[in-house]
Coordinates of C-alpha atoms in Angstrom, one line a residue:
Chain A
L1 CA 1.7 105.6 58.2
A2 CA 2.4 107.2 54.8
Q3 CA 2.2 103.8 53.2
T4 CA -1.1 103.0 54.8
S5 CA -2.6 106.3 53.9
G6 CA -1.5 105.6 50.3
L7 CA -3.4 102.3 50.6
I8 CA -6.4 104.1 51.9
N9 CA -6.3 106.5 49.0
N10 CA -6.2 103.6 46.6
L11 CA -9.1 102.0 48.4
R12 CA -11.2 105.1 48.4
S13 CA -10.5 106.5 45.0
E14 CA -13.4 104.8 43.4
D15 CA -15.8 106.0 46.0
T16 CA -15.4 109.7 46.3
T17 CA -13.5 112.6 44.8
L18 CA -11.9 115.5 46.7
S19 CA -10.8 118.5 44.6
Y20 CA -9.2 121.8 45.5
Q21 CA -10.0 124.9 43.6
G22 CA -7.8 128.0 43.7
T23 CA -6.7 129.5 47.0
G24 CA -8.5 128.8 50.2
S25 CA -11.6 127.0 49.0
A26 CA -12.2 123.3 48.8
V27 CA -14.9 121.6 46.9
I28 CA -16.0 118.3 48.3
D29 CA -18.0 116.1 46.1
M30 CA -20.7 114.6 48.2
E31 CA -22.4 112.5 45.6
N32 CA -21.1 109.0 46.5
T33 CA -21.1 109.0 50.3
D34 CA -20.8 106.1 52.6
D35 CA -23.4 104.9 55.0
T36 CA -21.2 105.9 57.9
S37 CA -21.2 109.7 57.7
G38 CA -21.9 112.8 55.6
S39 CA -18.8 113.7 53.6
S40 CA -15.7 111.8 52.5
F41 CA -13.5 114.3 54.3
E42 CA -15.0 113.3 57.6
D43 CA -14.7 109.7 56.6
M44 CA -11.0 110.0 55.9
G45 CA -10.5 111.6 59.2
E46 CA -12.4 108.9 60.9
M47 CA -10.4 106.3 59.1
H48 CA -7.1 107.9 60.4
Q49 CA -8.5 108.2 63.8
R50 CA -9.7 104.6 64.1
M51 CA -6.3 103.4 62.8
K52 CA -4.5 105.5 65.4
E53 CA -6.8 104.2 68.1
E54 CA -6.3 100.6 66.9
E55 CA -2.5 101.1 67.1
E56 CA -2.9 102.6 70.5
V57 CA -5.1 99.7 71.7
A58 CA -2.6 97.2 70.2
E59 CA 0.3 98.9 72.0
E60 CA -1.6 98.9 75.2
A61 CA -2.6 95.3 74.8
E62 CA 1.1 94.4 74.3
A63 CA 2.1 96.5 77.4
T64 CA -0.6 94.7 79.5
E65 CA 0.5 91.3 78.3
E66 CA 4.1 92.1 79.4
E67 CA 3.0 92.9 82.9
T68 CA 0.5 90.1 83.4
G69 CA 1.9 88.6 86.5
E70 CA 2.5 91.7 88.5
D71 CA -0.6 93.5 89.5
G72 CA -4.0 92.0 89.0
E73 CA -5.9 95.1 90.0
F74 CA -3.8 97.3 87.7
L75 CA -4.8 95.2 84.7
G76 CA -8.4 96.2 85.2
M77 CA -7.4 99.9 85.4
K78 CA -5.4 99.7 82.2
G79 CA -8.3 98.1 80.4
I80 CA -10.6 100.9 81.5
K81 CA -8.0 103.5 80.6
G82 CA -7.8 102.1 77.1
Q83 CA -11.5 102.5 76.7
L84 CA -11.5 106.0 78.3
G85 CA -8.7 107.0 76.1
R86 CA -10.6 106.0 73.0
Q87 CA -13.7 107.9 74.2
V88 CA -11.7 111.0 75.0
A89 CA -10.0 110.8 71.6
D90 CA -13.4 110.5 70.0
E91 CA -14.8 113.5 71.8
V92 CA -11.7 115.6 70.9
W93 CA -12.2 114.7 67.3
Q94 CA -15.8 115.7 67.4
A95 CA -15.0 119.0 69.0
G96 CA -12.3 119.8 66.5
K97 CA -14.6 119.0 63.6
R98 CA -17.3 121.3 65.0
Q99 CA -14.9 124.2 65.3
A100 CA -13.5 123.7 61.8
S101 CA -17.0 123.8 60.3
K102 CA -17.8 126.9 62.3
A103 CA -14.7 128.6 61.1
F104 CA -15.5 127.6 57.5
N105 CA -19.0 129.1 57.8
L106 CA -17.6 132.3 59.1
Y107 CA -15.2 132.6 56.2
A108 CA -17.9 131.7 53.8
N109 CA -20.0 134.6 55.1
I110 CA -17.4 137.1 53.9
D111 CA -17.5 135.5 50.5
I112 CA -21.2 136.1 50.3
L113 CA -20.5 139.9 50.1
R114 CA -17.7 139.6 47.6
P115 CA -19.8 140.0 44.4
Y116 CA -21.3 143.2 45.6
F117 CA -17.8 144.8 45.8
D118 CA -16.9 143.9 42.2
V119 CA -16.6 147.4 40.7
E120 CA -14.1 149.5 38.8
P121 CA -13.2 153.0 39.8
M122 CA -14.8 154.4 36.6
Q123 CA -18.1 152.7 37.4
V124 CA -18.1 154.3 40.9
R125 CA -17.4 157.7 39.5
N126 CA -20.1 157.4 36.9
R127 CA -22.6 156.3 39.4
L128 CA -21.8 159.2 41.7
I129 CA -22.4 161.6 38.9
E130 CA -25.6 159.9 37.8
S131 CA -27.0 160.0 41.3
M132 CA -27.6 163.7 40.8
I133 CA -29.3 163.4 37.4
P134 CA -32.9 162.3 37.5
I135 CA -34.1 160.2 34.6
R136 CA -37.5 161.0 33.3
R137 CA -38.3 157.7 31.6
I138 CA -40.6 156.1 34.0
H139 CA -42.6 153.7 31.8
F140 CA -40.2 150.8 32.2
P141 CA -38.1 149.8 35.2
Q142 CA -34.9 151.8 35.4
K143 CA -31.6 150.0 36.0
I144 CA -30.4 150.3 39.6
A145 CA -26.9 149.1 40.2
G146 CA -26.5 146.6 43.0
E147 CA -23.2 147.3 44.6
L148 CA -22.2 148.1 48.1
Y149 CA -18.7 149.7 47.8
G150 CA -19.9 153.1 46.7
P151 CA -22.6 153.4 49.4
M152 CA -20.3 152.3 52.1
M153 CA -17.6 154.8 51.2
L154 CA -20.2 157.5 51.0
V155 CA -21.5 156.7 54.5
F156 CA -18.0 156.8 55.9
T157 CA -17.4 160.1 54.2
L158 CA -20.6 161.4 55.6
V159 CA -19.4 160.3 59.1
A160 CA -16.2 162.2 58.6
I161 CA -18.0 165.3 57.5
L162 CA -20.4 165.1 60.4
L163 CA -17.6 164.7 62.8
H164 CA -16.1 167.9 61.5
G165 CA -19.4 169.7 61.8
M166 CA -19.9 168.5 65.3
K167 CA -16.5 169.6 66.4
T168 CA -16.6 173.1 64.9
S169 CA -20.1 173.8 66.3
G170 CA -18.8 172.8 69.8
T171 CA -21.3 170.1 70.4
V172 CA -20.9 168.4 73.7
I173 CA -22.2 164.9 73.9
R174 CA -23.0 164.0 77.5
E175 CA -23.6 160.3 77.3
G176 CA -21.5 158.7 74.6
T177 CA -18.9 159.9 72.2
L178 CA -18.9 162.1 69.2
M179 CA -17.7 159.3 67.0
G180 CA -20.3 156.9 68.2
T181 CA -23.0 159.4 67.6
A182 CA -21.8 160.2 64.1
I183 CA -21.4 156.6 63.1
G184 CA -24.8 155.7 64.7
T185 CA -26.6 158.4 62.9
C186 CA -25.2 157.8 59.4
F187 CA -25.3 154.0 59.5
G188 CA -28.7 154.0 61.2
Y189 CA -30.1 156.2 58.5
W190 CA -28.6 154.2 55.7
L191 CA -29.6 150.8 57.0
G192 CA -32.8 151.8 58.7
V193 CA -34.4 153.8 56.0
S194 CA -33.3 151.3 53.3
S195 CA -35.0 148.5 55.2
F196 CA -38.1 150.7 55.8
I197 CA -38.3 151.6 52.1
Y198 CA -37.9 147.9 51.2
F199 CA -40.7 147.0 53.5
L200 CA -42.9 149.7 52.0
A201 CA -42.0 148.5 48.5
Y202 CA -43.0 145.0 49.5
L203 CA -46.3 146.3 50.7
C204 CA -46.8 148.4 47.6
N205 CA -45.7 145.7 45.2
A206 CA -42.7 147.5 43.8
Q207 CA -40.1 145.5 42.0
I208 CA -37.0 146.3 44.0
T209 CA -34.7 144.2 46.1
M210 CA -33.1 145.0 49.4
L211 CA -29.7 145.3 47.8
Q212 CA -31.1 147.8 45.3
T213 CA -32.6 150.0 48.0
L214 CA -29.4 150.0 50.0
S215 CA -27.5 151.0 46.8
L216 CA -30.0 153.6 45.8
L217 CA -30.1 155.3 49.2
G218 CA -26.4 155.0 49.6
Y219 CA -25.7 156.9 46.4
G220 CA -28.4 159.4 47.4
L221 CA -26.1 160.4 50.3
F222 CA -23.7 161.9 47.8
G223 CA -25.8 165.0 47.6
H224 CA -25.9 165.2 51.4
C225 CA -22.1 164.9 51.6
V226 CA -21.6 167.8 49.2
V227 CA -24.1 170.1 50.8
L228 CA -22.9 169.4 54.4
F229 CA -19.2 169.8 53.3
V230 CA -20.0 173.2 51.9
T231 CA -22.3 174.5 54.6
Y232 CA -20.4 173.3 57.7
N233 CA -17.6 175.6 56.5
V234 CA -19.4 178.5 55.0
H235 CA -22.2 179.6 57.4
F236 CA -24.8 181.3 55.4
H237 CA -28.3 180.2 56.0
S238 CA -29.7 181.3 52.6
L239 CA -26.9 179.4 50.9
F240 CA -27.9 176.3 52.9
Y241 CA -31.5 176.6 51.9
I242 CA -30.6 177.0 48.2
L243 CA -28.3 174.0 48.3
W244 CA -30.8 172.0 50.2
L245 CA -33.5 172.6 47.6
V246 CA -31.2 172.2 44.5
V247 CA -28.8 169.4 45.4
G248 CA -31.0 167.6 47.9
G249 CA -33.9 167.9 45.5
L250 CA -32.0 166.5 42.5
S251 CA -30.8 163.4 44.4
T252 CA -34.3 162.9 45.8
L253 CA -35.8 163.2 42.3
R254 CA -33.4 160.6 41.0
M255 CA -34.3 158.1 43.7
V256 CA -38.0 158.9 43.3
A257 CA -38.0 158.5 39.5
A258 CA -36.2 155.1 39.9
L259 CA -38.9 154.0 42.4
I260 CA -41.8 155.2 40.3
S261 CA -40.5 153.3 37.3
R262 CA -40.8 150.1 39.3
T263 CA -44.2 150.7 40.9
V264 CA -47.6 150.4 39.4
G265 CA -50.6 152.5 40.4
P266 CA -50.9 156.1 41.6
T267 CA -51.5 155.4 45.3
P268 CA -48.5 153.0 45.8
R269 CA -46.3 155.4 43.9
L270 CA -47.5 158.3 46.0
V271 CA -46.9 156.5 49.3
L272 CA -43.5 155.1 48.4
C273 CA -42.1 158.2 46.9
G274 CA -43.6 160.6 49.3
T275 CA -42.1 158.7 52.2
L276 CA -38.7 158.5 50.6
G277 CA -38.6 162.1 49.5
A278 CA -39.7 163.4 53.0
L279 CA -37.2 161.2 54.8
H280 CA -34.3 162.2 52.6
M281 CA -34.9 165.9 52.6
L282 CA -35.7 166.0 56.3
F283 CA -32.4 164.0 57.1
L284 CA -30.4 166.7 55.4
L285 CA -32.2 169.4 57.3
Y286 CA -31.7 167.6 60.5
L287 CA -28.0 167.1 59.9
H288 CA -27.4 170.7 59.2
F289 CA -29.4 172.1 62.1
A290 CA -28.8 169.5 64.8
Y291 CA -25.2 170.6 65.3
H292 CA -25.8 174.2 64.5
K293 CA -28.9 175.1 66.4
I294 CA -27.5 174.3 69.8
V295 CA -25.4 177.4 69.7
E296 CA -28.0 179.4 67.7
G297 CA -30.8 178.7 70.1
I298 CA -28.9 180.2 73.0
L299 CA -27.9 183.2 70.9
D300 CA -31.4 183.7 69.6
T301 CA -32.9 183.9 73.1
L302 CA -30.2 186.4 74.1
E303 CA -30.2 188.7 71.1
G304 CA -33.5 188.1 69.3
P305 CA -34.2 186.7 65.9
N306 CA -33.7 189.9 63.9
M307 CA -30.0 189.9 63.7
P308 CA -28.4 189.2 60.3
P309 CA -27.1 185.7 59.9
I310 CA -23.4 186.3 60.1
Q311 CA -23.5 187.9 63.6
R312 CA -25.8 185.2 65.0
V313 CA -23.3 182.4 64.8
A314 CA -20.5 183.8 66.8
R315 CA -19.2 180.5 68.0
D316 CA -19.2 179.0 64.5
L317 CA -16.3 181.1 63.3
P318 CA -13.7 179.2 61.4
V319 CA -10.7 178.1 63.4
V320 CA -8.4 180.8 62.0
A321 CA -10.6 183.6 63.2
T322 CA -10.9 182.0 66.6
A323 CA -7.2 181.5 66.8
A324 CA -6.7 185.2 65.9
M325 CA -9.2 186.2 68.6
N326 CA -7.4 184.0 71.1
A327 CA -4.1 185.6 70.2
V328 CA -5.5 189.1 70.6
N329 CA -7.1 188.1 74.0
A330 CA -3.8 186.6 75.2
T331 CA -1.8 189.7 74.3
V332 CA -4.3 192.0 76.0
K333 CA -4.2 189.8 79.1
T334 CA -0.4 189.8 79.2
L335 CA -0.4 193.6 78.7
G336 CA -2.8 193.9 81.6
V337 CA -0.6 191.7 83.8
I338 CA 2.5 193.7 82.9
L339 CA 0.7 197.0 83.6
Q340 CA -0.6 195.7 86.9
S341 CA 2.8 194.4 88.1
Q342 CA 4.3 197.8 87.4
Chain B
M1 CA -17.5 99.5 52.4
P2 CA -18.5 100.0 56.0
I3 CA -15.8 101.0 58.4
L4 CA -15.6 97.6 60.3
H5 CA -14.9 95.6 57.2
R6 CA -12.3 98.1 56.1
N7 CA -10.6 97.9 59.4
R8 CA -10.4 94.1 59.3
Y9 CA -9.0 94.3 55.8
L10 CA -6.2 96.6 57.0
T11 CA -5.4 94.6 60.1
T12 CA -5.0 91.6 57.9
I13 CA -2.5 93.7 55.9
F14 CA -0.6 94.5 59.1
A15 CA -0.7 90.8 60.1
G16 CA 0.7 89.9 56.8
L17 CA 3.5 92.4 57.1
S18 CA 4.4 91.1 60.6
D19 CA 4.8 87.5 59.2
V20 CA 7.8 88.6 57.2
S21 CA 11.0 87.6 59.0
I22 CA 14.6 87.3 58.2
S23 CA 16.7 84.4 59.6
G24 CA 19.6 85.3 61.8
D25 CA 22.6 83.9 59.8
I26 CA 22.2 86.0 56.7
P27 CA 24.7 88.8 56.9
V28 CA 23.1 92.2 56.2
E29 CA 25.3 95.0 55.0
G30 CA 24.6 98.6 54.9
E31 CA 24.6 101.8 56.8
I32 CA 22.1 102.9 59.3
N33 CA 21.8 106.7 59.5
V34 CA 19.7 108.0 62.2
P35 CA 18.4 111.5 61.2
V36 CA 19.7 113.9 63.8
G37 CA 16.7 115.4 65.4
T38 CA 18.4 116.9 68.5
P39 CA 19.5 120.3 67.0
S40 CA 15.8 121.4 66.8
H41 CA 15.4 120.6 70.4
D42 CA 18.5 122.6 71.2
D43 CA 17.1 125.6 69.3
E44 CA 13.9 125.6 71.3
Y45 CA 15.7 125.3 74.6
S46 CA 18.1 128.1 73.6
T47 CA 15.3 130.6 73.0
L48 CA 13.6 129.5 76.1
D49 CA 16.7 129.6 78.2
E50 CA 17.9 133.0 77.0
P51 CA 17.6 135.9 79.4
V52 CA 14.4 138.0 79.1
K53 CA 16.5 141.0 78.1
D54 CA 17.6 139.3 74.9
T55 CA 14.0 138.4 73.9
I56 CA 12.8 141.9 74.5
L57 CA 15.7 143.4 72.7
R58 CA 15.2 141.2 69.7
D59 CA 11.5 142.1 69.5
L60 CA 12.3 145.8 69.9
K61 CA 14.9 145.5 67.1
A62 CA 12.3 144.0 64.8
V63 CA 9.8 146.8 65.7
G64 CA 12.5 149.4 65.1
K65 CA 13.4 148.0 61.8
K66 CA 9.8 148.2 60.7
F67 CA 9.7 151.8 61.8
V68 CA 12.6 152.6 59.6
H69 CA 10.9 150.9 56.7
V70 CA 7.9 153.2 57.2
M71 CA 10.0 156.3 57.3
Y72 CA 11.6 155.4 54.0
P73 CA 8.9 153.5 52.2
K74 CA 10.5 151.3 49.6
K75 CA 8.7 148.3 48.1
S76 CA 10.1 145.7 50.5
S77 CA 8.2 142.9 52.0
T78 CA 9.7 143.0 55.5
L79 CA 6.6 144.6 56.9
L80 CA 4.4 142.0 55.3
R81 CA 6.5 138.9 56.0
D82 CA 7.1 139.2 59.7
W83 CA 4.1 141.1 60.8
D84 CA 3.6 142.0 64.4
L85 CA 1.1 144.2 66.2
W86 CA 3.4 145.7 68.9
G87 CA 4.3 148.7 66.9
P88 CA 0.7 149.6 66.0
L89 CA -0.3 149.2 69.7
L90 CA 2.6 151.5 70.9
L91 CA 1.7 154.1 68.3
C92 CA -2.0 153.9 69.0
V93 CA -1.6 154.3 72.8
T94 CA 0.9 157.2 72.4
L95 CA -1.4 159.0 70.0
A96 CA -4.5 158.4 72.2
L97 CA -2.7 159.6 75.3
M98 CA -1.5 162.7 73.6
L99 CA -4.9 163.5 72.1
Q100 CA -6.5 163.3 75.5
G101 CA -7.9 166.2 77.4
G102 CA -8.1 168.7 74.6
S103 CA -11.6 169.7 74.0
V104 CA -14.3 172.0 75.1
D105 CA -15.3 170.5 78.4
S106 CA -12.1 169.1 79.8
K107 CA -13.9 167.8 82.9
E108 CA -15.9 165.2 81.0
D109 CA -13.8 164.4 77.9
G110 CA -10.7 162.9 79.4
G111 CA -11.9 159.4 79.1
P112 CA -13.9 159.3 75.9
Q113 CA -11.1 160.9 73.9
F114 CA -8.8 158.0 74.6
A115 CA -11.4 155.4 73.8
E116 CA -12.5 157.3 70.7
V117 CA -9.0 157.4 69.2
F118 CA -8.4 153.7 70.0
V119 CA -11.8 152.7 68.5
I120 CA -11.3 154.8 65.4
I121 CA -7.8 153.4 64.7
W122 CA -8.6 149.7 65.3
F123 CA -12.1 149.6 63.8
G124 CA -11.0 151.7 60.9
S125 CA -8.1 149.3 60.2
V126 CA -10.4 146.3 60.4
I127 CA -12.9 147.9 58.0
I128 CA -10.1 148.9 55.5
T129 CA -8.8 145.3 55.7
L130 CA -12.2 143.8 55.1
N131 CA -12.7 146.2 52.2
S132 CA -9.4 145.3 50.5
K133 CA -10.1 141.6 51.0
L134 CA -13.6 141.9 49.5
L135 CA -12.1 143.8 46.5
G136 CA -10.0 140.8 45.8
G137 CA -6.7 141.5 47.6
T138 CA -4.2 138.8 48.4
I139 CA -3.0 140.3 51.6
S140 CA -3.9 138.6 54.9
F141 CA -5.9 140.1 57.7
F142 CA -3.1 140.7 60.2
Q143 CA -0.6 141.7 57.6
S144 CA -2.9 144.5 56.6
L145 CA -3.6 145.6 60.2
C146 CA 0.2 145.6 60.7
V147 CA 0.9 147.9 57.7
L148 CA -1.9 150.3 58.6
G149 CA -0.8 150.5 62.2
Y150 CA 2.8 151.1 61.4
C151 CA 2.0 153.8 58.9
I152 CA 0.4 155.9 61.7
M153 CA 3.9 156.8 62.7
P154 CA 4.3 160.0 60.7
L155 CA 1.0 161.2 62.2
T156 CA 2.3 160.5 65.7
V157 CA 5.4 162.5 65.0
A158 CA 3.2 165.3 63.7
M159 CA 1.2 165.1 66.9
V160 CA 4.4 165.6 69.0
V161 CA 5.4 168.5 66.8
C162 CA 2.0 170.1 67.1
R163 CA 2.1 169.8 70.8
L164 CA 5.4 171.5 70.9
V165 CA 4.2 174.3 68.6
L166 CA 1.1 174.7 70.8
L167 CA 3.4 175.3 73.8
G168 CA 4.5 178.4 72.1
G169 CA 1.0 179.8 71.7
S170 CA -2.0 179.1 69.6
G171 CA -2.0 181.9 67.1
M172 CA -2.3 182.2 63.4
V173 CA 1.3 181.3 62.7
S174 CA 1.1 178.2 64.8
F175 CA -2.0 177.2 63.0
I176 CA -0.4 177.5 59.6
V177 CA 2.7 175.6 60.8
R178 CA 0.5 172.9 62.3
L179 CA -1.6 172.7 59.1
I180 CA 1.5 172.2 57.0
V181 CA 3.0 169.6 59.3
V182 CA -0.2 167.6 59.6
T183 CA -0.9 167.7 55.8
A184 CA 2.7 166.6 55.1
S185 CA 2.6 163.7 57.6
F186 CA -0.9 162.6 56.5
S187 CA 0.1 162.4 52.8
W188 CA 3.3 160.6 53.9
S189 CA 1.2 158.0 55.8
T190 CA -1.1 157.5 52.9
F191 CA 1.7 157.1 50.5
A192 CA 3.6 154.7 52.7
S193 CA 0.7 152.5 53.3
T194 CA -0.3 152.4 49.6
A195 CA 3.3 151.4 48.8
F196 CA 2.7 148.3 50.8
L197 CA -1.0 147.6 50.2
A198 CA -1.5 148.5 46.6
D199 CA 0.7 145.7 45.4
S200 CA -1.7 143.1 46.6
Q201 CA -4.6 144.4 44.4
P202 CA -5.3 144.1 40.7
S203 CA -3.8 147.2 39.0
N204 CA -7.1 148.8 37.9
R205 CA -8.6 148.8 41.4
K206 CA -5.9 150.5 43.3
A207 CA -7.9 153.7 43.6
L208 CA -10.8 151.8 45.3
V209 CA -8.4 150.6 48.0
V210 CA -6.5 153.9 48.4
Y211 CA -9.6 156.0 49.1
P212 CA -10.6 154.4 52.4
V213 CA -7.0 154.6 53.5
F214 CA -7.0 158.3 52.6
L215 CA -10.2 158.9 54.5
F216 CA -8.8 157.0 57.6
Y217 CA -5.6 159.0 57.8
F218 CA -7.5 162.2 57.0
V219 CA -9.8 161.7 60.0
I220 CA -6.8 161.0 62.3
G221 CA -4.9 164.0 60.8
W222 CA -8.0 166.2 61.3
M223 CA -8.3 165.0 64.9
I224 CA -4.6 166.0 65.5
L225 CA -5.1 169.4 63.8
T226 CA -8.2 170.4 65.8
F227 CA -6.6 169.4 69.0
S228 CA -6.2 172.3 71.4
P229 CA -5.2 171.8 75.0
S230 CA -7.6 173.3 77.5
A231 CA -6.1 176.3 79.2

């Protein structure tokens, strides 16, 4: 079979070329194809298959010739079996071909995302810092980096911070899990608002691609991460409001300036940037209060709204203080039990 | 050339070959060596025929050897060459079982805790693997899953220690002890996994691969640290 495949290669070398590049990808030159099928790769496979079948048929023909005199009916069955065998082999080949092309398409889909992850650590660090610095030149389009590594890492960091916030505020999710809620919120915001802004930009004739909105909004979450990381651990409301305005405002201004530089006309600019600014700032507000207010709401109704901030959030004490309180309670209980037993 | 013509061409080649014949009275000298193919059959039958205890012990030994490699992370390729997912599964199930039932409403959260830990570990590993592949890594999908799963072992050990410490009370001292233990084991896990994973990346992008691994083990370590058994 090796000799015959060598022969086939010699026959086919004038017709088509098959070349391999690097690891794991094959380039098939489809310029000079035959009339039989699409690509030379399939053709080669068909050639092998037909040859195998021919050999099989030849072997079966010899076998049937040997047993000519014995069973007349059996000859008919063997003839049919030969044909059936060939058809089954054909179908198996087709199914295998289909699966291979499906697998190749799946692998190729990952390769589509590869250029968006082509970054250096310095670039990521610079872009993180730049996401807090608004640029005031709005008369020509500002450069927006189209990468997905930084935004994805920021979304996952936000998920982790949100999880911490939910746990320390004692949130109980009745239908679903904490993790699912956190992931759903963050990814839903990133993907959903990016798509919405892209849609609005399409309506307002702004020059921005989907990749750029994803990237812009993703880097805008850096401010959110910083603010939430600080305020989930230090529970001063005035501090949160100041950080919300300053940090949230800076990152919003950066995104808004980038969008304004790519839109023409006052009304489209207003619509686009107003929507983005409102959504971004309101998301930060929501993230802070959604996992804070559950406890606060109860305490407010019990004690009234005039208590100073520190005393209102009794359940949001850091873990150490809670542990200390638990230790004190435990010792008092044991003392009480000892006293009672005596 | 259409297929039919080509086939006829080849059958004529075969026909031509079959016409060649040697007459019977010419003595032919030489040696005929039949390649011995039977030993491979013997090998297959021997691993199929061996008692189940031998198979299980061999697999357990392989898993144990990999655990040792994680505890003393040198740059060896044993974890990468013979990857298996038994160790990660064992560790994941142990960790998820131990983290169960320790939250505010113990009536409702027995189930979701187990599922949460499972999902976090496996989906986190998948995402880190995809990320390292997209950044141009040369490691394969299952090898990366294997490494990340085995490097959860220090965190599992920390979980056991934390549970023991919590038996003695949940005060300030126990919190500090748990914090130290969890921080040490989480940095050990990160260091161990980067010792295996970072080699497969171009040298200037190691930080990009290390950060998701750091975040992953940080989330698991934080789940262990904030675990408090319901009274």
